[in-house]
XYZ file of C-alpha atoms in Angstrom:
309
model
C -55.530 7.662 74.696
C -56.550 7.441 78.487
C -55.324 9.589 81.010
C -55.674 8.822 84.876
C -53.546 11.030 87.187
C -52.871 10.915 90.739
C -52.126 13.703 93.271
C -48.945 15.586 93.813
C -47.520 12.770 95.807
C -46.925 10.177 93.077
C -46.421 9.630 89.411
C -49.357 7.299 88.262
C -50.798 6.363 84.879
C -49.943 9.714 83.319
C -49.795 9.495 79.513
C -51.194 12.931 78.594
C -52.431 11.350 75.266
C -48.782 10.570 74.282
C -48.283 7.093 72.858
C -44.611 7.445 72.644
C -43.867 6.750 76.297
C -40.230 5.342 76.331
C -40.084 5.313 80.008
C -43.359 3.247 80.247
C -44.540 5.930 82.822
C -47.630 4.421 84.475
C -48.212 1.941 81.749
C -49.457 -1.640 81.583
C -46.511 -3.649 80.295
C -46.936 -7.087 78.530
C -47.923 -9.447 76.933
C -45.000 -10.606 78.883
C -43.345 -8.017 81.156
C -39.675 -7.840 81.640
C -37.251 -9.826 79.414
C -37.262 -13.071 77.452
C -33.644 -14.326 76.670
C -32.852 -14.732 72.849
C -36.267 -13.169 72.137
C -37.805 -16.817 71.795
C -39.007 -19.691 73.830
C -40.504 -23.212 73.190
C -44.075 -24.043 74.182
C -45.719 -27.464 73.655
C -42.841 -28.339 71.152
C -42.999 -25.196 69.068
C -40.315 -22.538 68.939
C -41.760 -19.039 69.125
C -39.355 -16.247 67.890
C -40.430 -12.737 69.280
C -39.815 -9.094 68.485
C -36.079 -8.715 69.716
C -36.497 -5.105 70.857
C -33.968 -5.072 73.636
C -30.136 -5.474 73.987
C -29.422 -4.554 70.373
C -31.682 -7.390 69.209
C -30.488 -9.953 71.763
C -33.817 -10.259 73.865
C -37.364 -9.042 74.154
C -38.324 -6.664 76.766
C -41.975 -5.699 77.877
C -43.679 -7.557 75.135
C -41.820 -6.163 71.980
C -41.909 -2.839 70.155
C -45.721 -3.054 70.129
C -46.166 -4.231 73.797
C -49.296 -3.588 75.757
C -47.759 -0.163 76.807
C -47.822 1.017 73.163
C -51.299 0.175 72.183
C -54.626 1.785 72.745
C -56.829 0.332 75.410
C -60.553 0.649 75.280
C -62.641 1.931 78.272
C -64.942 -0.990 78.992
C -66.751 0.880 81.831
C -66.100 3.339 84.520
C -67.749 5.213 87.485
C -66.136 8.473 88.158
C -68.352 9.390 91.418
C -69.562 7.756 94.564
C -67.556 6.087 97.291
C -65.830 3.612 94.810
C -64.733 5.130 91.488
C -63.297 2.820 89.008
C -62.435 2.385 85.455
C -61.951 -0.845 83.455
C -59.853 -0.914 80.346
C -59.635 -3.695 77.684
C -57.275 -4.866 75.009
C -57.621 -7.665 72.515
C -54.142 -8.914 71.505
C -54.350 -11.007 68.169
C -52.581 -14.377 67.673
C -49.038 -13.704 66.537
C -48.715 -10.057 67.845
C -44.952 -9.408 68.417
C -44.535 -13.316 67.794
C -46.570 -14.604 70.832
C -48.974 -17.542 70.213
C -52.683 -17.253 70.443
C -55.254 -14.593 70.862
C -55.537 -12.853 74.494
C -58.348 -10.743 75.886
C -57.231 -8.622 78.871
C -58.991 -6.350 81.253
C -57.401 -3.906 83.821
C -59.593 -2.245 86.578
C -58.327 0.570 88.667
C -60.552 1.390 91.693
C -60.339 3.591 94.628
C -61.879 2.137 97.805
C -62.171 3.533 101.501
C -59.867 6.301 102.294
C -56.478 6.051 100.457
C -56.684 2.651 98.992
C -56.128 1.813 95.235
C -56.579 -1.606 93.802
C -55.404 -2.763 90.390
C -56.911 -5.933 88.987
C -55.435 -7.578 85.862
C -57.219 -10.560 84.020
C -56.410 -12.163 80.835
C -58.038 -15.086 78.859
C -56.144 -17.245 76.282
C -58.824 -17.555 73.426
C -57.462 -20.445 71.501
C -53.979 -21.418 72.359
C -51.654 -21.843 75.436
C -49.462 -18.569 75.666
C -47.366 -16.823 78.393
C -49.053 -13.820 80.110
C -47.190 -11.746 82.633
C -48.630 -8.103 82.934
C -47.242 -5.541 85.201
C -48.134 -1.958 86.343
C -45.116 0.224 85.549
C -45.987 3.117 87.814
C -43.140 5.427 89.109
C -43.677 6.623 92.662
C -42.336 9.508 94.531
C -44.057 9.958 97.774
C -42.444 13.270 98.326
C -44.246 14.748 95.301
C -43.410 14.300 91.576
C -41.150 17.361 91.524
C -39.538 16.787 95.099
C -36.219 15.271 93.663
C -35.061 11.807 94.100
C -36.397 8.924 95.947
C -32.956 7.707 97.354
C -33.609 8.936 100.895
C -36.918 7.199 101.245
C -37.086 4.167 103.477
C -37.996 0.731 101.907
C -38.865 -2.613 103.060
C -39.475 -5.584 100.732
C -41.019 -8.871 102.084
C -38.618 -11.028 100.066
C -35.614 -13.162 101.450
C -34.439 -14.037 97.884
C -33.994 -12.608 94.522
C -33.421 -14.145 90.854
C -29.836 -12.930 89.991
C -29.251 -11.566 86.461
C -26.532 -11.345 83.730
C -25.315 -8.118 82.090
C -28.569 -7.875 80.217
C -30.607 -8.082 83.326
C -31.850 -11.590 82.354
C -32.205 -14.054 85.179
C -29.554 -16.849 85.256
C -32.040 -19.297 86.559
C -30.619 -19.217 90.076
C -32.812 -18.312 93.157
C -30.443 -16.983 95.834
C -30.714 -15.342 99.489
C -30.324 -11.672 100.028
C -28.549 -12.077 103.329
C -25.501 -10.075 103.705
C -25.867 -8.534 100.205
C -26.965 -4.985 99.234
C -30.315 -6.356 98.051
C -31.601 -7.082 101.642
C -34.502 -4.879 102.363
C -36.053 -7.368 104.779
C -35.780 -4.644 107.489
C -36.623 -1.143 106.476
C -33.648 1.100 105.455
C -32.831 4.187 103.271
C -32.576 3.012 99.601
C -29.194 4.686 98.932
C -27.565 2.998 101.846
C -26.181 -0.026 100.039
C -26.342 0.930 96.571
C -22.526 1.546 96.187
C -22.134 -2.084 97.093
C -24.268 -3.428 94.220
C -22.261 -5.667 91.790
C -21.009 -4.789 88.135
C -20.998 -1.137 88.782
C -24.765 -0.942 88.691
C -26.050 2.497 89.141
C -29.176 1.322 91.162
C -31.706 -1.478 91.685
C -33.291 -3.247 88.714
C -34.075 -6.896 90.006
C -36.636 -9.192 90.793
C -37.451 -10.217 94.318
C -39.040 -13.616 95.124
C -41.683 -12.782 97.540
C -41.966 -14.823 100.696
C -44.759 -17.360 100.322
C -44.396 -16.872 96.567
C -45.835 -20.348 95.864
C -49.365 -19.168 97.226
C -51.694 -17.206 94.918
C -53.260 -15.480 97.932
C -52.442 -11.833 98.643
C -49.339 -11.396 100.444
C -47.304 -8.331 101.819
C -44.832 -6.973 98.949
C -43.337 -3.752 100.087
C -43.481 -0.661 102.384
C -42.242 2.736 101.258
C -41.716 5.602 103.609
C -40.893 9.209 102.703
C -39.794 10.777 106.016
C -40.083 14.529 104.913
C -43.739 14.217 104.023
C -44.706 11.411 106.327
C -46.437 9.569 103.453
C -46.452 5.777 103.707
C -47.260 3.401 100.866
C -48.014 -0.412 101.534
C -48.239 -2.829 98.544
C -49.750 -6.198 98.546
C -50.213 -8.689 95.702
C -50.958 -12.250 94.699
C -47.984 -12.384 92.256
C -44.982 -14.405 93.084
C -42.335 -11.514 92.439
C -41.705 -7.780 92.372
C -39.323 -5.974 90.218
C -37.553 -3.078 92.234
C -36.381 -0.514 89.888
C -34.935 2.856 91.220
C -35.271 4.890 88.095
C -31.411 4.529 87.101
C -31.767 5.358 83.592
C -34.170 8.208 83.512
C -32.795 11.229 81.962
C -34.522 14.514 80.708
C -37.916 12.963 80.580
C -40.658 15.547 80.491
C -43.304 14.793 82.884
C -46.285 16.157 84.792
C -46.728 19.970 84.560
C -43.550 20.132 82.330
C -41.158 19.029 85.008
C -38.060 17.439 83.710
C -37.319 13.950 85.612
C -33.751 12.785 86.013
C -32.103 9.584 87.494
C -33.909 8.331 90.575
C -36.927 10.563 90.213
C -39.273 7.675 91.054
C -39.360 4.243 92.251
C -40.993 1.264 90.588
C -42.264 -1.832 92.486
C -43.732 -4.100 89.663
C -45.492 -7.157 90.938
C -44.853 -9.794 88.406
C -44.261 -13.400 87.438
C -40.535 -13.995 87.466
C -38.716 -12.644 84.321
C -37.838 -15.076 81.645
C -40.023 -17.809 83.246
C -40.669 -19.255 79.827
C -37.113 -20.366 79.621
C -36.624 -21.513 83.201
C -38.747 -24.577 84.092
C -37.765 -24.027 87.815
C -39.471 -20.812 87.935
C -43.386 -20.463 88.502
C -45.132 -20.791 85.182
C -46.660 -17.913 83.493
C -48.457 -20.029 80.778
C -52.257 -19.573 80.624
C -54.556 -21.796 78.517
C -58.254 -21.274 77.554
C -59.272 -23.111 80.582
C -56.828 -21.533 83.012
C -57.066 -17.776 83.041
C -54.613 -15.248 84.212
C -55.355 -13.217 87.433
C -53.176 -10.557 89.088
C -54.309 -8.436 91.999
C -52.480 -5.463 93.570
C -53.484 -3.303 96.595
C -51.885 0.052 97.383
C -52.474 1.426 100.805
C -51.538 5.223 101.713
C -51.185 6.502 105.304
C -49.448 9.285 107.116
C -46.775 8.492 109.712
C -47.099 11.308 112.254
C -44.109 10.500 114.194
């Protein structure tokens, strides 16, 4: 298994050779990230039934039991020294894997550039059939340090004025609604925990897809800014994806992590740029279907700075 570790300021792509990664720490999730209602969808007139690994068999989550986070990726090429070190990983997903149609070849490149910039490039090709592809980088971030406690006092800003509301299983209803006058409003930066008690349905924290401003464009756009006041560390994220899943680690419990440290709820923050969840069952959502002539491309850029104020 591959291991790429960050510094003490964050949790990033840290597998320690352990394929049994139930929290998806630092994993690449797919073939379709997030949830698919009923563990099925229809494409070009054909009904495809998937591995129903979520909600007691009622939906598919992160591609199924053998999703992209649970397979071995090959190192295609890498450069570990010089001004721009990088690593490129590849994975061939066979036709019918977890129920998805068509064979897919995917490449992921992690690259460091300039001082304190990390780029992630995800590309996939449908080799013989149309198929949905929606990959996400499932990193947990804690800018105070992985063993510094929770992220609830960090400041967060998200460049999104709308969300896709969900049902009790966190599956989108198909609506796209405004965040104004709701606890989901992060258009202006504020401390994460400020409005958590106002979340509906007794939610313990955030786990929702935000519709990024300008989502119709496939150009790079601002996604989010996270600020840890104690350390002064700032992380800015931009992407060409239409959405981002905010997850505050609500369900983490007794997870053994870096250096043997045990992570509890809210130990890290996920900002997973993505296509809208369950888009295969909502024609009004941006399509995530790729074809042999229309490849998948997903870019992320993380920029780290220090706020000296």
